[in-house]
PDB file of C-alpha atoms in Angstrom:
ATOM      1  CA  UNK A 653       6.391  -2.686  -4.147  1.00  0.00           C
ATOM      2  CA  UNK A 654       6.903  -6.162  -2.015  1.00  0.00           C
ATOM      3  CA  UNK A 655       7.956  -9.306  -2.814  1.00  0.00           C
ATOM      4  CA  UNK A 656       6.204 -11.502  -1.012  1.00  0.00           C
ATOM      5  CA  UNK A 657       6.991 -12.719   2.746  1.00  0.00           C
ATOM      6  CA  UNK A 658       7.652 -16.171   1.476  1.00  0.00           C
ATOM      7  CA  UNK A 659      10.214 -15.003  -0.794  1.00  0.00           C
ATOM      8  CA  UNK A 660      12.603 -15.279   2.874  1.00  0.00           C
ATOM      9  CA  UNK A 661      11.329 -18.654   3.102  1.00  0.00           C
ATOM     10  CA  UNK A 662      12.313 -20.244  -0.102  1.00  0.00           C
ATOM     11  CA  UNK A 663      15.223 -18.333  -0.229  1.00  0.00           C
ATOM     12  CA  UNK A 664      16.669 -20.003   2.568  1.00  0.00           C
ATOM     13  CA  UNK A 665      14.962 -23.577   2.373  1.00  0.00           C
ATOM     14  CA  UNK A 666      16.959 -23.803  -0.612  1.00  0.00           C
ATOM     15  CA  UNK A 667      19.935 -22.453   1.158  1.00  0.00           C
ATOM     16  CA  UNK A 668      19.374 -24.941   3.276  1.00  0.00           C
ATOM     17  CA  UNK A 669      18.864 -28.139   0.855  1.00  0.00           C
ATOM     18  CA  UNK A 670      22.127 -26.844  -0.665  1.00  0.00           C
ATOM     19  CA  UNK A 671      23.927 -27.911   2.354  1.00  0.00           C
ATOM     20  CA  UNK A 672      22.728 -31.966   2.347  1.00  0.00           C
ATOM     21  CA  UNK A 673      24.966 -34.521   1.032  1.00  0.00           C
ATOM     22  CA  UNK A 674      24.327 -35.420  -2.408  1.00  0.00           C
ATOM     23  CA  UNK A 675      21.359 -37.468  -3.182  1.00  0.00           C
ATOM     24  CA  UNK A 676      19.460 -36.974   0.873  1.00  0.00           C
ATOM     25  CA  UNK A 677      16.231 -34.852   0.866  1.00  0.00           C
ATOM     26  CA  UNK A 678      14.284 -33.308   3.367  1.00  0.00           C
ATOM     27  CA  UNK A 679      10.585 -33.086   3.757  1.00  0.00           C
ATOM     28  CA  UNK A 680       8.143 -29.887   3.460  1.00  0.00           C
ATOM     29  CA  UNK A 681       7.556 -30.749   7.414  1.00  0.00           C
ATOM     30  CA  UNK A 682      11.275 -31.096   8.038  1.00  0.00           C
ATOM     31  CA  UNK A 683      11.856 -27.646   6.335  1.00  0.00           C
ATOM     32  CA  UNK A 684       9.010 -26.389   8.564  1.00  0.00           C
ATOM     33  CA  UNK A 685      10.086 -27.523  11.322  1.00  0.00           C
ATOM     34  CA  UNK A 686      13.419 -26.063  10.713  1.00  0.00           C
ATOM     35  CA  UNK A 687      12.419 -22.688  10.603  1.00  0.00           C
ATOM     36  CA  UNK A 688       8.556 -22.959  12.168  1.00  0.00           C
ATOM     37  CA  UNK A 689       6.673 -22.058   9.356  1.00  0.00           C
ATOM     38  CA  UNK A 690       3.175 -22.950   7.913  1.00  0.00           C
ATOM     39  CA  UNK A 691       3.688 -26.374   6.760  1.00  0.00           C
ATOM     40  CA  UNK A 692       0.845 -26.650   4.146  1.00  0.00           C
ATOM     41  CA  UNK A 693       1.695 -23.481   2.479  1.00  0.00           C
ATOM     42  CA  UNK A 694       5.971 -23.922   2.856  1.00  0.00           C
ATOM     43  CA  UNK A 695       4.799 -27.104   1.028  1.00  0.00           C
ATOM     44  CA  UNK A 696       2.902 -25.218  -1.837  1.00  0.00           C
ATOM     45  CA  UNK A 697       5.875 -22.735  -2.563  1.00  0.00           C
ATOM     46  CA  UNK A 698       8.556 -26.070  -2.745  1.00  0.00           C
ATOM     47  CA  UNK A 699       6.580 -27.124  -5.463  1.00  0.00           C
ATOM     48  CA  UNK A 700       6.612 -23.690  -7.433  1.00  0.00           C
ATOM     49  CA  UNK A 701      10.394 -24.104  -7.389  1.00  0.00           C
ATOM     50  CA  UNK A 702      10.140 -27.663  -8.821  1.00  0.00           C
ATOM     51  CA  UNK A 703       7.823 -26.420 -11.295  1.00  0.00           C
ATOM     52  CA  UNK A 704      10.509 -23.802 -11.309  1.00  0.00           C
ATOM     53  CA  UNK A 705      13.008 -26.663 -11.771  1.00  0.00           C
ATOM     54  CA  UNK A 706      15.051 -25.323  -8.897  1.00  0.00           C
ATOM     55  CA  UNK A 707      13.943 -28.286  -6.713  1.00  0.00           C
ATOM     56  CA  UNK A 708      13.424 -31.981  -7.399  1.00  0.00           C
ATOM     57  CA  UNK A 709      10.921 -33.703  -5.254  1.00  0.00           C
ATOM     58  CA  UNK A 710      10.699 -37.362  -4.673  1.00  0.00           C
ATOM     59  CA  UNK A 711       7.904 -39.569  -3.805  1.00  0.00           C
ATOM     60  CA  UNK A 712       7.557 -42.078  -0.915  1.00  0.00           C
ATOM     61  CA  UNK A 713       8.287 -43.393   2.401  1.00  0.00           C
ATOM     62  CA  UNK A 714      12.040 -41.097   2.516  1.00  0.00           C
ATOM     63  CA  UNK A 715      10.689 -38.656  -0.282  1.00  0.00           C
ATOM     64  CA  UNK A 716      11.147 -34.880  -0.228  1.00  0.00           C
ATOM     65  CA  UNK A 717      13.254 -32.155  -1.845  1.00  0.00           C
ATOM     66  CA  UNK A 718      16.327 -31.633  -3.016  1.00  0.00           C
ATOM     67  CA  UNK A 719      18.041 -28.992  -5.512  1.00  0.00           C
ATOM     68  CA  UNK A 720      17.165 -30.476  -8.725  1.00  0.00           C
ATOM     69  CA  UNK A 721      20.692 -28.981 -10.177  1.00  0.00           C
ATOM     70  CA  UNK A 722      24.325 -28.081  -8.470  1.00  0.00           C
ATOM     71  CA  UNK A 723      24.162 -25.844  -6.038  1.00  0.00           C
ATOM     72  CA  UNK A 724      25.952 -23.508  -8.700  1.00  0.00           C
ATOM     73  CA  UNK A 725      23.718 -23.468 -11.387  1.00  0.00           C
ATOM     74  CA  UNK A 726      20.824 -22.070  -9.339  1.00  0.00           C
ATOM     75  CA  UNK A 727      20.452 -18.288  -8.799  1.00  0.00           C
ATOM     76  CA  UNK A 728      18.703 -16.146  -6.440  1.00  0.00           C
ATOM     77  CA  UNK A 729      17.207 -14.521  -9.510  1.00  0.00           C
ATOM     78  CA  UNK A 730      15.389 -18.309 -10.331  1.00  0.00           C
ATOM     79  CA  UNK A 731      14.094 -18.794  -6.897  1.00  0.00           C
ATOM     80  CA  UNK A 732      12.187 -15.032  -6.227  1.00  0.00           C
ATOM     81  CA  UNK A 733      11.387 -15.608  -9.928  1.00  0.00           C
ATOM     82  CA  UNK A 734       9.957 -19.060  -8.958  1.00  0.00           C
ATOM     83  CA  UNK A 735       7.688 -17.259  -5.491  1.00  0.00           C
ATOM     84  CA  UNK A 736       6.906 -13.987  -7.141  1.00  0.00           C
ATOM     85  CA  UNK A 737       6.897 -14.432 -11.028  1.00  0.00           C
ATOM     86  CA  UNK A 738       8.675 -12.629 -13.997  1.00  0.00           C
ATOM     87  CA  UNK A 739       6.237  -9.716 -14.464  1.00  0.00           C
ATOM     88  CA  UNK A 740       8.537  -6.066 -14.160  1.00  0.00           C
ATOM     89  CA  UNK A 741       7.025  -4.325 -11.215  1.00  0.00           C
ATOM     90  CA  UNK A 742       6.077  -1.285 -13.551  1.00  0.00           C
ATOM     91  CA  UNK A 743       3.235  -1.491 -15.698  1.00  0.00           C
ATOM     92  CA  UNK A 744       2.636   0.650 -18.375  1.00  0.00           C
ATOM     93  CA  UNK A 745      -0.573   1.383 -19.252  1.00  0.00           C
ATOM     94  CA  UNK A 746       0.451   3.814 -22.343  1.00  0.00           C
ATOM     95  CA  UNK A 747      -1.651   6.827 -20.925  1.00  0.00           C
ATOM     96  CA  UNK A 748       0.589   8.767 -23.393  1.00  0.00           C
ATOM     97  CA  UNK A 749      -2.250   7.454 -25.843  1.00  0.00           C
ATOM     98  CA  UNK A 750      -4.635   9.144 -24.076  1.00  0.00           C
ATOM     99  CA  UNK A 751      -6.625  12.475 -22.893  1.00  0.00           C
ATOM    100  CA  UNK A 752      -6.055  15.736 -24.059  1.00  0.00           C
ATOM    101  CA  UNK A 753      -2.235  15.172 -25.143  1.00  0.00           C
ATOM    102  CA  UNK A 754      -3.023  12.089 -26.975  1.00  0.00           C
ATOM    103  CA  UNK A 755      -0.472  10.761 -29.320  1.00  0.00           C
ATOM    104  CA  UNK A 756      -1.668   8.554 -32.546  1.00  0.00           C
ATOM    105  CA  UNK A 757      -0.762   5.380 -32.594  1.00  0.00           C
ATOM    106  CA  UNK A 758       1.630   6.169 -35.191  1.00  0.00           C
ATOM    107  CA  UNK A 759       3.896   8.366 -32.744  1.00  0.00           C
ATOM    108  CA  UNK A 760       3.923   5.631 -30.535  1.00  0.00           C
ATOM    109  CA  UNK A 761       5.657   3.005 -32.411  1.00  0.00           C
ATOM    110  CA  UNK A 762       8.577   2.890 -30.281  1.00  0.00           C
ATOM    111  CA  UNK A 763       7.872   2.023 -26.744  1.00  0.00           C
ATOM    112  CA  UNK A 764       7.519   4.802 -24.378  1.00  0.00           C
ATOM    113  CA  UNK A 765      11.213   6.383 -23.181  1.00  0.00           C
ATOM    114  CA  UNK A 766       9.770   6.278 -19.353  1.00  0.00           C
ATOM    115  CA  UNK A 767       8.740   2.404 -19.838  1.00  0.00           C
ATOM    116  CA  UNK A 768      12.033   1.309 -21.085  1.00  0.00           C
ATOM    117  CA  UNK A 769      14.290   3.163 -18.285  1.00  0.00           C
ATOM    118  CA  UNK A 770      11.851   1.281 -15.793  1.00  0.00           C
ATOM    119  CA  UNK A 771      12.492  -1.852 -18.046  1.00  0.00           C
ATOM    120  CA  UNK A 772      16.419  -0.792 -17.860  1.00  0.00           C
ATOM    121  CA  UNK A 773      15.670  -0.537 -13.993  1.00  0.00           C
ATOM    122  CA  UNK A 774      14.330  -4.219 -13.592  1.00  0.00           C
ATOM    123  CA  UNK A 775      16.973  -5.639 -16.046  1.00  0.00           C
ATOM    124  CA  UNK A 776      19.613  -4.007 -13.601  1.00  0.00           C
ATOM    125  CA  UNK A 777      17.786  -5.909 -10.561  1.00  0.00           C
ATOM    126  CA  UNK A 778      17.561  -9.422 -12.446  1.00  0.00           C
ATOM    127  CA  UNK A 779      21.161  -9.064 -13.664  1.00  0.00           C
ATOM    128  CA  UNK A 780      22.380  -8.870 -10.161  1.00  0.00           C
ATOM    129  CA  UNK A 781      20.134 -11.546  -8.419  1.00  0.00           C
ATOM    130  CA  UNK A 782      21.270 -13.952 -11.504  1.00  0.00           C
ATOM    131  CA  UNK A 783      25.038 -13.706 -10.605  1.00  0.00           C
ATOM    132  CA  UNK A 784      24.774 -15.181  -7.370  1.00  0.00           C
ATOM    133  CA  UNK A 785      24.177 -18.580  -7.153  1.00  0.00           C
ATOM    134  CA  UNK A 786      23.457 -20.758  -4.265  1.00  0.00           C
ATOM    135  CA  UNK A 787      27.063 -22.096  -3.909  1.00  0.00           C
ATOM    136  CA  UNK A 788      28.171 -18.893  -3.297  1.00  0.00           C
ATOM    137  CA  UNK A 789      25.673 -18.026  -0.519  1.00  0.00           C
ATOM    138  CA  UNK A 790      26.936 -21.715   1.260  1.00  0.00           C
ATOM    139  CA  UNK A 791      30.562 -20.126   0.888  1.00  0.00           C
ATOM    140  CA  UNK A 792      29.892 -17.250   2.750  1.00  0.00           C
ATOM    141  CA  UNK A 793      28.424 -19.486   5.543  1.00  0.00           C
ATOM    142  CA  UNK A 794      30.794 -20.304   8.482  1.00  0.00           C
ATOM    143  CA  UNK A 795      32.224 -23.829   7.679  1.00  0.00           C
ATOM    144  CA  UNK A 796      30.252 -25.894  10.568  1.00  0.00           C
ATOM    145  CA  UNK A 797      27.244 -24.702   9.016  1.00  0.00           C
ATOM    146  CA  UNK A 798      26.524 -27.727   6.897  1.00  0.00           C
ATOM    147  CA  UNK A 799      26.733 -30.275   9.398  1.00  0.00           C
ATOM    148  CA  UNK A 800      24.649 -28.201  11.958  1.00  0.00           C
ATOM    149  CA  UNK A 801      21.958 -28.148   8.981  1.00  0.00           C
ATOM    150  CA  UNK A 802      21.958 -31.181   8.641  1.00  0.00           C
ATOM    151  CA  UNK A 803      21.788 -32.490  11.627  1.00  0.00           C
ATOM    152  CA  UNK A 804      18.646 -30.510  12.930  1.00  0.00           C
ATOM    153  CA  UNK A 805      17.215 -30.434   9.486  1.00  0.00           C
ATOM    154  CA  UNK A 806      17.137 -34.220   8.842  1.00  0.00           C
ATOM    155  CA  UNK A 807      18.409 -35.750  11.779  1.00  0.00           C
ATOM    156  CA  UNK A 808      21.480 -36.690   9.775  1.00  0.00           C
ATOM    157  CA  UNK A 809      24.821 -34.446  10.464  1.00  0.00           C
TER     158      UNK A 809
ATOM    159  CA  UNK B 379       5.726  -6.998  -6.694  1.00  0.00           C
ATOM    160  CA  UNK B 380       4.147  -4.149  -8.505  1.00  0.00           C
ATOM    161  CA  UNK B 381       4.715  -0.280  -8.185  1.00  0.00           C
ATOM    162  CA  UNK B 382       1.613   1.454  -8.329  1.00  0.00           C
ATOM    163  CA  UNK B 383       0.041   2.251 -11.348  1.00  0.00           C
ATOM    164  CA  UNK B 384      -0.151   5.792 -10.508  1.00  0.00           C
ATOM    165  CA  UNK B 385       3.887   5.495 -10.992  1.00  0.00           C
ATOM    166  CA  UNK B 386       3.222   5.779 -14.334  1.00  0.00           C
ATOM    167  CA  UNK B 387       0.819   8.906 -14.383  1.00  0.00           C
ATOM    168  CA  UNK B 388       3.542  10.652 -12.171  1.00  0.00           C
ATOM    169  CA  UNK B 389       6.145   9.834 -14.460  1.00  0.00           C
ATOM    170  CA  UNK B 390       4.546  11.103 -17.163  1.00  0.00           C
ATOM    171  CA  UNK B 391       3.346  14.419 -15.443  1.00  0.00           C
ATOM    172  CA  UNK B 392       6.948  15.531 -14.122  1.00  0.00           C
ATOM    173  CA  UNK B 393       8.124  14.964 -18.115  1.00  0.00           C
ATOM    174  CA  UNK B 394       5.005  16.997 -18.844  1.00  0.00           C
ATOM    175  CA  UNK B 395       5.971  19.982 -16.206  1.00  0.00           C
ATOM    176  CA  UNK B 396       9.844  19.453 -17.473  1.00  0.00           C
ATOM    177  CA  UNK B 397       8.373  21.011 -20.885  1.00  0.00           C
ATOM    178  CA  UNK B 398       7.035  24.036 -19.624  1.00  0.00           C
ATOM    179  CA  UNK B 399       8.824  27.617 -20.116  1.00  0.00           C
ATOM    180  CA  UNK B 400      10.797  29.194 -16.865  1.00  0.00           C
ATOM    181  CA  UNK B 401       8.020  29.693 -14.471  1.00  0.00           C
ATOM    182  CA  UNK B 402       5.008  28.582 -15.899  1.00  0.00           C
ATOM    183  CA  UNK B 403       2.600  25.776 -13.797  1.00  0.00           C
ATOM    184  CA  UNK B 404       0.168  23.898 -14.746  1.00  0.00           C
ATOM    185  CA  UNK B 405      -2.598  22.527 -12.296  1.00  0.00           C
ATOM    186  CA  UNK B 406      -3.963  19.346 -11.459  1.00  0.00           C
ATOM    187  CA  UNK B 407      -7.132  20.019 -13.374  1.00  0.00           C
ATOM    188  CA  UNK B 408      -4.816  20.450 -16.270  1.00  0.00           C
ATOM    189  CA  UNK B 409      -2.715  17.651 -16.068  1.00  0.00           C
ATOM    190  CA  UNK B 410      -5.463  15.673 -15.231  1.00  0.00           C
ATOM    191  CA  UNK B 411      -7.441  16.327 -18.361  1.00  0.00           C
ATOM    192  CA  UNK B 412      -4.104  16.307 -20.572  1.00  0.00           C
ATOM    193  CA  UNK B 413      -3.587  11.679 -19.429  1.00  0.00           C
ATOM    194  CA  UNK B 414      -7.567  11.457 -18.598  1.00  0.00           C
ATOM    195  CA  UNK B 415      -6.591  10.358 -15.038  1.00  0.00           C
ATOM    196  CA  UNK B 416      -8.801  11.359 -11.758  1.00  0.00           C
ATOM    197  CA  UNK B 417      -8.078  14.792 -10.835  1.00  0.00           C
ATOM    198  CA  UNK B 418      -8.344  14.008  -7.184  1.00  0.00           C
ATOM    199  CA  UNK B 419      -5.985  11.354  -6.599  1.00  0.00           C
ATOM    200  CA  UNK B 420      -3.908  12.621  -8.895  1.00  0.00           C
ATOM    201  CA  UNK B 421      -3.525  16.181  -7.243  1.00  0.00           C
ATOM    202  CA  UNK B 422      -2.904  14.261  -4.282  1.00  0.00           C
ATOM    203  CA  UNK B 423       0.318  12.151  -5.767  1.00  0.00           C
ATOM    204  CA  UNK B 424       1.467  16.035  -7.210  1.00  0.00           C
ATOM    205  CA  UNK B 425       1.485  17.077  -3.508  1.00  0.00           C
ATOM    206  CA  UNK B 426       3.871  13.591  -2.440  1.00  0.00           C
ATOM    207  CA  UNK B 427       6.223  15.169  -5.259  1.00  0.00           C
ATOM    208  CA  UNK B 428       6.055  18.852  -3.621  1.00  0.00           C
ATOM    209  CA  UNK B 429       6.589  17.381  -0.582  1.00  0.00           C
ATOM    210  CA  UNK B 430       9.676  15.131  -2.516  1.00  0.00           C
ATOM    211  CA  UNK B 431      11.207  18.090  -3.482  1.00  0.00           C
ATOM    212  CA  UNK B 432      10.738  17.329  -7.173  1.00  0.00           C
ATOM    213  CA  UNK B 433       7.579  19.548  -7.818  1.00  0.00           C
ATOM    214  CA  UNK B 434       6.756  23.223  -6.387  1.00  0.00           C
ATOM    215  CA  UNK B 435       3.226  24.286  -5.792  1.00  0.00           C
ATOM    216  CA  UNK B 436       1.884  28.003  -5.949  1.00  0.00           C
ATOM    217  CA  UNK B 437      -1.308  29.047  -5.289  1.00  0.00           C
ATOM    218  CA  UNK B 438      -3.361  31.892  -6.437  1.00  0.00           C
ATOM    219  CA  UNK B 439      -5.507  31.935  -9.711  1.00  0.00           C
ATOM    220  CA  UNK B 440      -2.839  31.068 -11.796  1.00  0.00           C
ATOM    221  CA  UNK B 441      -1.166  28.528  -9.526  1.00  0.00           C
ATOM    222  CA  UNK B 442      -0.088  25.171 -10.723  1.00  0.00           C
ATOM    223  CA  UNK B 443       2.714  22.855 -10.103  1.00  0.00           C
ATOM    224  CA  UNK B 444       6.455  23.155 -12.198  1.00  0.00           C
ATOM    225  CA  UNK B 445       9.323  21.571 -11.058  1.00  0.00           C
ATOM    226  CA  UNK B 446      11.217  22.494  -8.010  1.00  0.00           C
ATOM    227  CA  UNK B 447      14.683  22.083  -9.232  1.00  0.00           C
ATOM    228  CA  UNK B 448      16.640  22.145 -12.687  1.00  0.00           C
ATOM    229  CA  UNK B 449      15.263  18.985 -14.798  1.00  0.00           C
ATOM    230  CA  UNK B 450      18.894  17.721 -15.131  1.00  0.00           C
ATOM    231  CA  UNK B 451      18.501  17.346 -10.526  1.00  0.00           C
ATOM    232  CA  UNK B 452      15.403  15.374 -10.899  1.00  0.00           C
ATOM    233  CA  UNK B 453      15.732  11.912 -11.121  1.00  0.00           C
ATOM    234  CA  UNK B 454      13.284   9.115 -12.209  1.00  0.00           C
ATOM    235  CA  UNK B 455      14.297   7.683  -8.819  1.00  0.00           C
ATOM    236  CA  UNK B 456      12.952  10.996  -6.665  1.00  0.00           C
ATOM    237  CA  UNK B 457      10.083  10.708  -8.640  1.00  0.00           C
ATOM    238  CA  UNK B 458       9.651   6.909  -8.310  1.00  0.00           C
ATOM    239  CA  UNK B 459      10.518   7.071  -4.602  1.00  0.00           C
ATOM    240  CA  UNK B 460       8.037  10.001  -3.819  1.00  0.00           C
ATOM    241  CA  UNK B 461       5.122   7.959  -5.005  1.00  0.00           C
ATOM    242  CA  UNK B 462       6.194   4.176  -3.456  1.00  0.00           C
ATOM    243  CA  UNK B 463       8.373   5.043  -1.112  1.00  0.00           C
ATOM    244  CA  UNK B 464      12.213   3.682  -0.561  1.00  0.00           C
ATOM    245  CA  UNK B 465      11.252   0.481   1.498  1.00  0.00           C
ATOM    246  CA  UNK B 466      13.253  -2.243   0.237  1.00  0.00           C
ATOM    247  CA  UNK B 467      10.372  -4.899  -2.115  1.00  0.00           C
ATOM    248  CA  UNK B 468      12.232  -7.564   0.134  1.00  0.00           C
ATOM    249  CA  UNK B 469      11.520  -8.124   3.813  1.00  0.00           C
ATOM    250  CA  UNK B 470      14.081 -10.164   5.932  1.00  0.00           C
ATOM    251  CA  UNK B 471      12.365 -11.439   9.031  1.00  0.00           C
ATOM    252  CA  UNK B 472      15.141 -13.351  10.210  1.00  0.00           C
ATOM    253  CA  UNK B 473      13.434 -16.441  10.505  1.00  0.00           C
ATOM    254  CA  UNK B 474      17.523 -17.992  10.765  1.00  0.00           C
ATOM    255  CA  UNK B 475      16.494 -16.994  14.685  1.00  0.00           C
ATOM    256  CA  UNK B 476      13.513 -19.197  14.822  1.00  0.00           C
ATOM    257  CA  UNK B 477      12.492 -22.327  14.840  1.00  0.00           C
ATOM    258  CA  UNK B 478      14.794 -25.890  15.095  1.00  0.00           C
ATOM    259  CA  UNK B 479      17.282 -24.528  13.205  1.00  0.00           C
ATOM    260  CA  UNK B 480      17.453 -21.152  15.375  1.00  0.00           C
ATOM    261  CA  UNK B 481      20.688 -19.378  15.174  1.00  0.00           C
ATOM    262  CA  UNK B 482      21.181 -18.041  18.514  1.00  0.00           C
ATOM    263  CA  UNK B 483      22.037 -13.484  18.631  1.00  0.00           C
ATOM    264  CA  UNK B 484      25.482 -14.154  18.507  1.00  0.00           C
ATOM    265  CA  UNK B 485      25.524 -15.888  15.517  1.00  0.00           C
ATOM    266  CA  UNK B 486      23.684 -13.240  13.921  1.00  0.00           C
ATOM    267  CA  UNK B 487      25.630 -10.332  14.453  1.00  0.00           C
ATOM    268  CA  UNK B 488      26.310  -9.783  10.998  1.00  0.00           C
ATOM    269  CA  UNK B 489      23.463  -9.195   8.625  1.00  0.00           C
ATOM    270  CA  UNK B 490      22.069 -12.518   6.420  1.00  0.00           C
ATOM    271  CA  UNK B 491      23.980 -13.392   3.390  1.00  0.00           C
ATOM    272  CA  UNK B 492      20.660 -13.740   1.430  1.00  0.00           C
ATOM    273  CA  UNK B 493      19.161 -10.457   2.778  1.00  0.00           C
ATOM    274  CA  UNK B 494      22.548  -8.641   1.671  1.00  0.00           C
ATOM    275  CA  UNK B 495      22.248 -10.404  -2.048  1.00  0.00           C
ATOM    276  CA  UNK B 496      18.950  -8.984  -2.105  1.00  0.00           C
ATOM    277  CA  UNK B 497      20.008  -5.401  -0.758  1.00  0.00           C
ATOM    278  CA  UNK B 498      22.337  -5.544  -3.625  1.00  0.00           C
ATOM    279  CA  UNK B 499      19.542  -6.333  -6.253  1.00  0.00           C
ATOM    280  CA  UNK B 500      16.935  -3.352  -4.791  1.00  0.00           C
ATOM    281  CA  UNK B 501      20.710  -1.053  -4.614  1.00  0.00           C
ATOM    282  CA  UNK B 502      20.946  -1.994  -8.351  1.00  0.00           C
ATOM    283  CA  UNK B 503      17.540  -0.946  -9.167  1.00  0.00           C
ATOM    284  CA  UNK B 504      18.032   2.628  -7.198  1.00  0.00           C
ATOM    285  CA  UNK B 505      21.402   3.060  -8.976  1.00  0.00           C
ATOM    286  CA  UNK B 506      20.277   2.777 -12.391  1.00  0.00           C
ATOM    287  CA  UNK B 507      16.805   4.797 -12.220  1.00  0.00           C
ATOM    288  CA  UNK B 508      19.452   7.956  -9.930  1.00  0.00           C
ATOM    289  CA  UNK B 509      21.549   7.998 -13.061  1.00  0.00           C
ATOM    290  CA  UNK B 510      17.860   9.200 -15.711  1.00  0.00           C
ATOM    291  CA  UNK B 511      17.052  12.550 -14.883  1.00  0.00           C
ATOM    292  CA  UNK B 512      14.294  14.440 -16.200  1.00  0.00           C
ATOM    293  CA  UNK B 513      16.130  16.341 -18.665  1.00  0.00           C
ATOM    294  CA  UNK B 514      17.291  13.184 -20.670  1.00  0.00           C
ATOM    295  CA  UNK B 515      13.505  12.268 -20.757  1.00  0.00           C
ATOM    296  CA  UNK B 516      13.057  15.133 -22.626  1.00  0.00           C
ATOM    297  CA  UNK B 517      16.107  15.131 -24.557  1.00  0.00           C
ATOM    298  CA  UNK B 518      14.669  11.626 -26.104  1.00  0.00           C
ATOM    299  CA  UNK B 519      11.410  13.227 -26.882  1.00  0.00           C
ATOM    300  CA  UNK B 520      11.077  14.444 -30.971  1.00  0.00           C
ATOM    301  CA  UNK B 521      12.052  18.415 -31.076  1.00  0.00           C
ATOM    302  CA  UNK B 522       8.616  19.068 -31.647  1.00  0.00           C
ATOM    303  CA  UNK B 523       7.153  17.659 -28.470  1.00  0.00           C
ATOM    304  CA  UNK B 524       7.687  20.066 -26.180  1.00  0.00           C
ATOM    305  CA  UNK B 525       5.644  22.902 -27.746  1.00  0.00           C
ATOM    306  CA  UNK B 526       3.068  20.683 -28.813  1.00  0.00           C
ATOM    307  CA  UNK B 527       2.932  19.774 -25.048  1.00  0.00           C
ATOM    308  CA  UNK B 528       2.962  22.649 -23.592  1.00  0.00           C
ATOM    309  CA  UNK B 529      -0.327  23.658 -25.945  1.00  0.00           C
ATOM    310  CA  UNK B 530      -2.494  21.002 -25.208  1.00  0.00           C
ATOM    311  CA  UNK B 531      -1.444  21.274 -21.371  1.00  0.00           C
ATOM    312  CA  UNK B 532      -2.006  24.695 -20.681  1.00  0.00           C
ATOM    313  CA  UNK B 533      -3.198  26.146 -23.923  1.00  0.00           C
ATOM    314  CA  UNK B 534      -0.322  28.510 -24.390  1.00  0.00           C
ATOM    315  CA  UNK B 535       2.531  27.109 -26.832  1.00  0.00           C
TER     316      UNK B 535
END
C-alpha cells in the first residue's frame, strides 16, 4: 500500500504557506519553484486541498494560495485525505459469502470480525494524523525558518 | 492506498487453518475451493505466509498448510505484512533538499518533521493490527463455526 508521491508535496507546500504572514499567498509556480516540482500537476493537487478546504486560492494579478483556516485547525489527516481520498486501504469483498464455506446472508448480518479490526487499524492511523495540526509542525521548525520561507518562496522575508 | 485484495483471502485462510484440530492441513486446492478464489495465486500467497513464519507446509499425499505457531503468536499484522510487505504507504523523498528552497545536509541531519508525523500514523496502524491475534479471531466466531469449518474445508468435522 502507497500513498501517493505527491502526498510529500502537499504536505509540505502547506507547511510552507503556513509560514507567510497573514493574508500574502504564493503561486502554484512559486511553490514549484520552491521545491522544483511539476508545475501543472503541483497546481492540480493545490486545488484538491481547496476543494478540500485546506487552501484558499485567489484570483488575479497577486493571486495564489493560502491556508484557507489557522494554521491550527488544519491536520495532516485533512491534507493526505485531500491527495489520496478517504477510502480504508482494505477492501472487503465478503468472500466469507462465498465457495464451499459459504455463509447465508443471514449469518452475515454483522460485518465480518477480520473487516472491522482492519477498520480498527485505519481508525488508529486517521486518529493520529488528525492530532497534529500544521501549527505544530511550524513549531518544531527552527525559528528562522519562516523568514527564510518566505523570502525564497515569495520574494518577501 | 490500497492493500491488495488478496489481503483479504489470506486473512480469511489463516482464520480458516486456526480452526483445524492439532496437526491437521489443509491444501491450497482446499482452501481454494472453500472462498472460490484461484488456486494458483492463492497457493502462491500460502507460501509468502510459510515463508512469514505464520503458516507451515508439509508435503506428501496428505500435505497441506496449518499454522506454524500457537494461534494466540499469530498476529493479523504477520499475516498482513507477509502478503504487502512492511514498507511504510508514505515515501519521503526529501524534496526540503531540492529546489529554491533547498535545505543544505546540515540542516537535515535530523529526520523531517512531516515524515516523522507520518511514521507515527503507519506505527499506529502496525500497533493496533500486533495487538489481534489469530486466536481472538476465532474466539469472536459463533461456537459452532469451527466444526462447521473444518467440514466443509477438509471434509472431516
Amino acid at each position: 500500500m502507497k500513498l501517493p508521491v505527491s502526498t510529500e508535496w502537499l504536505l509540505h507546500c502547506a507547511a510552507s504557506l503556513a509560514q507567510l504572514e497573514a493574508g500574502a499567498t504564493a503561486s502554484a509556480a512559486q511553490l514549484a519553484q520552491y521545491f522544483d516540482l511539476p508545475a501543472a500537476y503541483l497546481a492540480k493537487q493545490l486545488q484538491a486541498l481547496v476543494k478540500a478546504g485546506a487552501l484558499a486560492a485567489t484570483t488575479g494579478p497577486r493571486g495564489g494560495f493560502r491556508l484557507a483556516r489557522p494554521a491550527s485547525e488544519i491536520t495532516l489527516l485533512q491534507i493526505v485525505e485531500a491527495v489520496d481520498g478517504t477510502s480504508s486501504p482494505y477492501e472487503c469483498r465478503e468472500i466469507r459469502q462465498q465457495g464451499r464455506g459459504a455463509l447465508s446472508a443471514e449469518e452475515c448480518q454483522n460485518p465480518c470480525i477480520l473487516a472491522e479490526k482492519m477498520a480498527e487499524a485505519h481508525e488508529a492511523w486517521r486518529n493520529s494524523l488528525a492530532t497534529t495540526s500544521l501549527a505544530e509542525i511550524i513549531a518544531a521548525l527552527p525559528p528562522s525558518a519562516p523568514s527564510r520561507t518566505r523570502l525564497r518562496l515569495t520574494g518577501t522575508p
